JSON list of C-alpha atoms in Angstrom, two decimals:
[
{"chain": "A", "resi": 95, "resn": "MET", "atom": "CA", "xyz": [-4.86, -16.47, 15.92]},
{"chain": "A", "resi": 96, "resn": "LYS", "atom": "CA", "xyz": [-8.11, -17.27, 17.72]},
{"chain": "A", "resi": 97, "resn": "ASN", "atom": "CA", "xyz": [-6.41, -19.69, 20.08]},
{"chain": "A", "resi": 98, "resn": "THR", "atom": "CA", "xyz": [-3.44, -17.41, 20.90]},
{"chain": "A", "resi": 99, "resn": "LYS", "atom": "CA", "xyz": [-3.54, -15.41, 24.11]},
{"chain": "A", "resi": 100, "resn": "TRP", "atom": "CA", "xyz": [-3.92, -11.65, 24.09]},
{"chain": "A", "resi": 101, "resn": "GLU", "atom": "CA", "xyz": [-0.58, -11.21, 25.86]},
{"chain": "A", "resi": 102, "resn": "ARG", "atom": "CA", "xyz": [1.24, -12.95, 23.01]},
{"chain": "A", "resi": 103, "resn": "ARG", "atom": "CA", "xyz": [-0.64, -10.92, 20.40]},
{"chain": "A", "resi": 104, "resn": "LEU", "atom": "CA", "xyz": [0.18, -7.71, 22.26]},
{"chain": "A", "resi": 105, "resn": "GLU", "atom": "CA", "xyz": [3.84, -8.68, 22.47]},
{"chain": "A", "resi": 106, "resn": "VAL", "atom": "CA", "xyz": [3.96, -9.30, 18.71]},
{"chain": "A", "resi": 107, "resn": "VAL", "atom": "CA", "xyz": [2.24, -6.02, 17.88]},
{"chain": "A", "resi": 108, "resn": "THR", "atom": "CA", "xyz": [4.52, -4.11, 20.27]},
{"chain": "A", "resi": 109, "resn": "HIS", "atom": "CA", "xyz": [7.61, -5.68, 18.72]},
{"chain": "A", "resi": 110, "resn": "VAL", "atom": "CA", "xyz": [6.50, -4.86, 15.18]},
{"chain": "A", "resi": 111, "resn": "LEU", "atom": "CA", "xyz": [5.61, -1.26, 16.08]},
{"chain": "A", "resi": 112, "resn": "THR", "atom": "CA", "xyz": [8.83, -0.61, 18.00]},
{"chain": "A", "resi": 113, "resn": "HIS", "atom": "CA", "xyz": [11.07, -2.16, 15.33]},
{"chain": "A", "resi": 114, "resn": "PRO", "atom": "CA", "xyz": [9.74, -0.81, 12.00]},
{"chain": "A", "resi": 115, "resn": "THR", "atom": "CA", "xyz": [11.80, -2.19, 9.14]},
{"chain": "A", "resi": 116, "resn": "THR", "atom": "CA", "xyz": [11.40, -3.56, 5.66]},
{"chain": "A", "resi": 117, "resn": "THR", "atom": "CA", "xyz": [14.05, -6.24, 6.30]},
{"chain": "A", "resi": 118, "resn": "PRO", "atom": "CA", "xyz": [13.45, -7.83, 9.72]},
{"chain": "A", "resi": 119, "resn": "SER", "atom": "CA", "xyz": [16.40, -9.38, 11.53]},
{"chain": "A", "resi": 120, "resn": "LEU", "atom": "CA", "xyz": [16.61, -13.09, 12.25]},
{"chain": "A", "resi": 121, "resn": "HIS", "atom": "CA", "xyz": [15.86, -12.36, 15.90]},
{"chain": "A", "resi": 122, "resn": "SER", "atom": "CA", "xyz": [12.60, -10.65, 14.93]},
{"chain": "A", "resi": 123, "resn": "GLN", "atom": "CA", "xyz": [11.63, -13.46, 12.59]},
{"chain": "A", "resi": 124, "resn": "ILE", "atom": "CA", "xyz": [12.20, -16.13, 15.24]},
{"chain": "A", "resi": 125, "resn": "LEU", "atom": "CA", "xyz": [10.37, -14.10, 17.90]},
{"chain": "A", "resi": 126, "resn": "ILE", "atom": "CA", "xyz": [7.31, -13.66, 15.70]},
{"chain": "A", "resi": 127, "resn": "SER", "atom": "CA", "xyz": [7.33, -17.30, 14.60]},
{"chain": "A", "resi": 128, "resn": "THR", "atom": "CA", "xyz": [7.47, -18.54, 18.20]},
{"chain": "A", "resi": 129, "resn": "LEU", "atom": "CA", "xyz": [4.76, -16.21, 19.47]},
{"chain": "A", "resi": 130, "resn": "LEU", "atom": "CA", "xyz": [2.26, -16.80, 16.67]},
{"chain": "A", "resi": 131, "resn": "PRO", "atom": "CA", "xyz": [1.27, -20.01, 14.99]},
{"chain": "A", "resi": 132, "resn": "SER", "atom": "CA", "xyz": [2.79, -20.25, 11.51]},
{"chain": "A", "resi": 133, "resn": "ASN", "atom": "CA", "xyz": [-0.52, -20.24, 9.65]},
{"chain": "A", "resi": 134, "resn": "TYR", "atom": "CA", "xyz": [-1.59, -16.89, 11.15]},
{"chain": "A", "resi": 135, "resn": "TYR", "atom": "CA", "xyz": [1.09, -14.59, 9.80]},
{"chain": "A", "resi": 136, "resn": "THR", "atom": "CA", "xyz": [-0.24, -11.13, 9.18]},
{"chain": "A", "resi": 137, "resn": "ILE", "atom": "CA", "xyz": [3.15, -9.70, 8.24]},
{"chain": "A", "resi": 138, "resn": "ASP", "atom": "CA", "xyz": [4.41, -10.68, 4.80]},
{"chain": "A", "resi": 139, "resn": "SER", "atom": "CA", "xyz": [8.04, -9.74, 5.41]},
{"chain": "A", "resi": 140, "resn": "TYR", "atom": "CA", "xyz": [8.41, -12.32, 8.20]},
{"chain": "A", "resi": 141, "resn": "PRO", "atom": "CA", "xyz": [9.05, -15.80, 6.80]},
{"chain": "A", "resi": 142, "resn": "PRO", "atom": "CA", "xyz": [7.23, -18.84, 8.19]},
{"chain": "A", "resi": 143, "resn": "ILE", "atom": "CA", "xyz": [10.36, -20.50, 9.63]},
{"chain": "A", "resi": 144, "resn": "PHE", "atom": "CA", "xyz": [8.76, -23.39, 11.47]},
{"chain": "A", "resi": 145, "resn": "SER", "atom": "CA", "xyz": [6.12, -24.17, 8.85]},
{"chain": "A", "resi": 146, "resn": "SER", "atom": "CA", "xyz": [5.75, -26.80, 6.19]},
{"chain": "A", "resi": 147, "resn": "LYS", "atom": "CA", "xyz": [7.75, -26.62, 2.94]},
{"chain": "A", "resi": 148, "resn": "SER", "atom": "CA", "xyz": [4.69, -25.66, 0.89]},
{"chain": "A", "resi": 149, "resn": "THR", "atom": "CA", "xyz": [3.99, -22.67, 3.14]},
{"chain": "A", "resi": 150, "resn": "GLN", "atom": "CA", "xyz": [7.61, -21.55, 2.92]},
{"chain": "A", "resi": 151, "resn": "LEU", "atom": "CA", "xyz": [7.62, -21.90, -0.89]},
{"chain": "A", "resi": 152, "resn": "ARG", "atom": "CA", "xyz": [4.36, -19.98, -1.17]},
{"chain": "A", "resi": 153, "resn": "TRP", "atom": "CA", "xyz": [5.79, -17.21, 1.03]},
{"chain": "A", "resi": 154, "resn": "ALA", "atom": "CA", "xyz": [9.02, -17.08, -1.02]},
{"chain": "A", "resi": 155, "resn": "LEU", "atom": "CA", "xyz": [7.09, -16.92, -4.30]},
{"chain": "A", "resi": 156, "resn": "SER", "atom": "CA", "xyz": [4.84, -14.13, -3.04]},
{"chain": "A", "resi": 157, "resn": "LEU", "atom": "CA", "xyz": [7.87, -12.16, -1.82]},
{"chain": "A", "resi": 158, "resn": "PHE", "atom": "CA", "xyz": [9.61, -12.62, -5.19]},
{"chain": "A", "resi": 159, "resn": "LEU", "atom": "CA", "xyz": [6.54, -11.56, -7.18]},
{"chain": "A", "resi": 160, "resn": "ASP", "atom": "CA", "xyz": [6.12, -8.50, -4.94]},
{"chain": "A", "resi": 161, "resn": "LYS", "atom": "CA", "xyz": [9.71, -7.39, -5.61]},
{"chain": "A", "resi": 162, "resn": "VAL", "atom": "CA", "xyz": [9.40, -8.05, -9.34]},
{"chain": "A", "resi": 163, "resn": "SER", "atom": "CA", "xyz": [6.19, -6.01, -9.53]},
{"chain": "A", "resi": 164, "resn": "ARG", "atom": "CA", "xyz": [8.02, -3.01, -8.02]},
{"chain": "A", "resi": 165, "resn": "PHE", "atom": "CA", "xyz": [11.08, -3.54, -10.27]},
{"chain": "A", "resi": 166, "resn": "GLY", "atom": "CA", "xyz": [13.28, -3.92, -7.18]},
{"chain": "A", "resi": 167, "resn": "ALA", "atom": "CA", "xyz": [12.40, -0.50, -5.73]},
{"chain": "A", "resi": 168, "resn": "PRO", "atom": "CA", "xyz": [11.90, -0.39, -1.95]},
{"chain": "A", "resi": 169, "resn": "PRO", "atom": "CA", "xyz": [8.29, -0.56, -0.75]},
{"chain": "A", "resi": 170, "resn": "THR", "atom": "CA", "xyz": [6.72, 2.80, -0.03]},
{"chain": "A", "resi": 171, "resn": "SER", "atom": "CA", "xyz": [3.50, 3.62, 1.77]},
{"chain": "A", "resi": 172, "resn": "TRP", "atom": "CA", "xyz": [1.43, 6.71, 2.45]},
{"chain": "A", "resi": 173, "resn": "ARG", "atom": "CA", "xyz": [3.90, 7.59, 5.23]},
{"chain": "A", "resi": 174, "resn": "SER", "atom": "CA", "xyz": [6.74, 7.64, 2.70]},
{"chain": "A", "resi": 175, "resn": "LYS", "atom": "CA", "xyz": [5.02, 10.51, 0.91]},
{"chain": "A", "resi": 176, "resn": "CYS", "atom": "CA", "xyz": [4.76, 12.64, 4.08]},
{"chain": "A", "resi": 177, "resn": "PRO", "atom": "CA", "xyz": [8.22, 14.00, 4.94]},
{"chain": "A", "resi": 178, "resn": "TYR", "atom": "CA", "xyz": [6.98, 16.08, 7.90]},
{"chain": "A", "resi": 179, "resn": "HIS", "atom": "CA", "xyz": [5.69, 13.14, 9.98]},
{"chain": "A", "resi": 180, "resn": "ILE", "atom": "CA", "xyz": [7.29, 12.48, 13.32]},
{"chain": "A", "resi": 181, "resn": "PRO", "atom": "CA", "xyz": [9.16, 10.16, 13.33]},
{"chain": "A", "resi": 182, "resn": "PRO", "atom": "CA", "xyz": [10.13, 10.67, 9.69]},
{"chain": "A", "resi": 183, "resn": "PRO", "atom": "CA", "xyz": [9.55, 7.75, 7.31]},
{"chain": "A", "resi": 184, "resn": "LEU", "atom": "CA", "xyz": [12.35, 5.21, 6.91]},
{"chain": "A", "resi": 185, "resn": "ILE", "atom": "CA", "xyz": [12.27, 5.48, 3.12]},
{"chain": "A", "resi": 186, "resn": "LEU", "atom": "CA", "xyz": [11.04, 8.55, 1.28]},
{"chain": "A", "resi": 187, "resn": "ALA", "atom": "CA", "xyz": [8.92, 7.95, -1.80]},
{"chain": "A", "resi": 188, "resn": "LYS", "atom": "CA", "xyz": [10.34, 8.78, -5.20]},
{"chain": "A", "resi": 189, "resn": "GLY", "atom": "CA", "xyz": [10.03, 12.47, -5.99]},
{"chain": "A", "resi": 190, "resn": "VAL", "atom": "CA", "xyz": [9.52, 13.58, -2.37]},
{"chain": "A", "resi": 191, "resn": "GLU", "atom": "CA", "xyz": [12.05, 16.00, -0.93]},
{"chain": "A", "resi": 192, "resn": "GLU", "atom": "CA", "xyz": [13.48, 15.63, 2.56]},
{"chain": "A", "resi": 193, "resn": "ALA", "atom": "CA", "xyz": [11.73, 17.71, 5.23]},
{"chain": "A", "resi": 194, "resn": "LYS", "atom": "CA", "xyz": [13.13, 21.18, 5.93]},
{"chain": "A", "resi": 195, "resn": "TRP", "atom": "CA", "xyz": [12.16, 22.49, 9.33]},
{"chain": "A", "resi": 196, "resn": "GLU", "atom": "CA", "xyz": [12.85, 26.23, 9.05]},
{"chain": "A", "resi": 197, "resn": "ASP", "atom": "CA", "xyz": [9.73, 28.45, 9.03]},
{"chain": "A", "resi": 198, "resn": "VAL", "atom": "CA", "xyz": [10.48, 29.98, 5.64]},
{"chain": "A", "resi": 199, "resn": "GLU", "atom": "CA", "xyz": [11.10, 26.58, 4.05]},
{"chain": "A", "resi": 200, "resn": "LYS", "atom": "CA", "xyz": [7.88, 25.20, 5.52]},
{"chain": "A", "resi": 201, "resn": "ARG", "atom": "CA", "xyz": [5.92, 28.15, 4.09]},
{"chain": "A", "resi": 202, "resn": "GLU", "atom": "CA", "xyz": [7.48, 27.54, 0.66]},
{"chain": "A", "resi": 203, "resn": "TYR", "atom": "CA", "xyz": [6.58, 23.85, 0.88]},
{"chain": "A", "resi": 204, "resn": "VAL", "atom": "CA", "xyz": [2.95, 24.61, 1.76]},
{"chain": "A", "resi": 205, "resn": "SER", "atom": "CA", "xyz": [2.59, 27.23, -0.97]},
{"chain": "A", "resi": 206, "resn": "LYS", "atom": "CA", "xyz": [4.11, 24.84, -3.52]},
{"chain": "A", "resi": 207, "resn": "ARG", "atom": "CA", "xyz": [1.66, 22.11, -2.45]},
{"chain": "A", "resi": 208, "resn": "MET", "atom": "CA", "xyz": [-1.27, 24.51, -2.69]},
{"chain": "A", "resi": 209, "resn": "ARG", "atom": "CA", "xyz": [-0.27, 25.59, -6.21]},
{"chain": "A", "resi": 210, "resn": "LYS", "atom": "CA", "xyz": [-0.35, 22.00, -7.49]},
{"chain": "A", "resi": 211, "resn": "ARG", "atom": "CA", "xyz": [-3.31, 21.17, -9.65]},
{"chain": "A", "resi": 212, "resn": "ARG", "atom": "CA", "xyz": [-5.95, 18.80, -8.40]},
{"chain": "A", "resi": 213, "resn": "LEU", "atom": "CA", "xyz": [-5.33, 15.17, -9.22]},
{"chain": "A", "resi": 214, "resn": "GLY", "atom": "CA", "xyz": [-7.64, 14.04, -12.00]},
{"chain": "A", "resi": 215, "resn": "ASN", "atom": "CA", "xyz": [-8.36, 14.70, -15.62]},
{"chain": "A", "resi": 216, "resn": "ASN", "atom": "CA", "xyz": [-9.78, 17.73, -17.34]},
{"chain": "A", "resi": 217, "resn": "ILE", "atom": "CA", "xyz": [-12.76, 16.18, -19.09]},
{"chain": "A", "resi": 218, "resn": "ASN", "atom": "CA", "xyz": [-15.90, 18.19, -19.52]},
{"chain": "A", "resi": 219, "resn": "PRO", "atom": "CA", "xyz": [-18.46, 16.74, -17.07]},
{"chain": "A", "resi": 220, "resn": "LEU", "atom": "CA", "xyz": [-21.06, 16.45, -19.84]},
{"chain": "A", "resi": 221, "resn": "VAL", "atom": "CA", "xyz": [-18.96, 13.94, -21.81]},
{"chain": "A", "resi": 222, "resn": "PRO", "atom": "CA", "xyz": [-19.47, 10.94, -19.46]},
{"chain": "A", "resi": 223, "resn": "ILE", "atom": "CA", "xyz": [-23.22, 11.66, -19.53]},
{"chain": "A", "resi": 224, "resn": "LEU", "atom": "CA", "xyz": [-23.67, 12.41, -23.23]},
{"chain": "A", "resi": 225, "resn": "VAL", "atom": "CA", "xyz": [-21.60, 9.59, -24.77]},
{"chain": "A", "resi": 226, "resn": "PRO", "atom": "CA", "xyz": [-23.57, 6.65, -23.25]},
{"chain": "A", "resi": 227, "resn": "ASN", "atom": "CA", "xyz": [-26.88, 8.41, -23.94]},
{"chain": "A", "resi": 228, "resn": "ILE", "atom": "CA", "xyz": [-25.95, 9.00, -27.58]},
{"chain": "A", "resi": 229, "resn": "LEU", "atom": "CA", "xyz": [-24.96, 5.35, -27.92]},
{"chain": "A", "resi": 230, "resn": "LEU", "atom": "CA", "xyz": [-28.30, 4.22, -26.48]},
{"chain": "A", "resi": 231, "resn": "LEU", "atom": "CA", "xyz": [-30.19, 6.63, -28.75]},
{"chain": "A", "resi": 232, "resn": "SER", "atom": "CA", "xyz": [-28.34, 5.27, -31.78]},
{"chain": "A", "resi": 233, "resn": "LEU", "atom": "CA", "xyz": [-29.49, 1.75, -30.82]},
{"chain": "A", "resi": 234, "resn": "LEU", "atom": "CA", "xyz": [-33.07, 2.99, -30.79]},
{"chain": "A", "resi": 235, "resn": "LEU", "atom": "CA", "xyz": [-32.74, 4.52, -34.24]},
{"chain": "A", "resi": 236, "resn": "TRP", "atom": "CA", "xyz": [-30.57, 1.82, -35.83]},
{"chain": "A", "resi": 237, "resn": "ASN", "atom": "CA", "xyz": [-31.42, -1.82, -35.23]},
{"chain": "A", "resi": 238, "resn": "PRO", "atom": "CA", "xyz": [-28.23, -3.90, -35.31]},
{"chain": "A", "resi": 239, "resn": "TYR", "atom": "CA", "xyz": [-30.28, -7.14, -35.49]},
{"chain": "A", "resi": 240, "resn": "PRO", "atom": "CA", "xyz": [-32.89, -6.65, -38.20]},
{"chain": "A", "resi": 241, "resn": "ASP", "atom": "CA", "xyz": [-35.85, -9.01, -38.34]},
{"chain": "A", "resi": 242, "resn": "GLU", "atom": "CA", "xyz": [-35.54, -11.71, -40.96]},
{"chain": "A", "resi": 243, "resn": "ASN", "atom": "CA", "xyz": [-39.29, -11.82, -41.75]}
]
């Protein structure tokens, strides 16, 4: 990427931003592969068409492992969890309702979000402090490696 011109980089970034998709068309793949050298791909969904076989196999294996890790579900990002963004996300995350733009519905959505509990666990804050200290104190009182003298 260091030896590519800024115009080509800008053209690639513009194309990717103006055509957001999780499955790029063949035209997009060929455009990206001709504008950028094959070893500088920053976008995992675009295959290295004009690269060596090992690069193509590595890309195919990484794509397969990514899909297997998600159990075939479509990829979601932080934008997928925000239904009120403009433009709206291409794919909504699981459990997120579609945006409703009436004032009353927006108020209900905000009040529902505010009622949700804070993400985290309900552990007493003394527990993470006391447990390690008690373990260290027990090592002072009880020697796990007694002297053999």
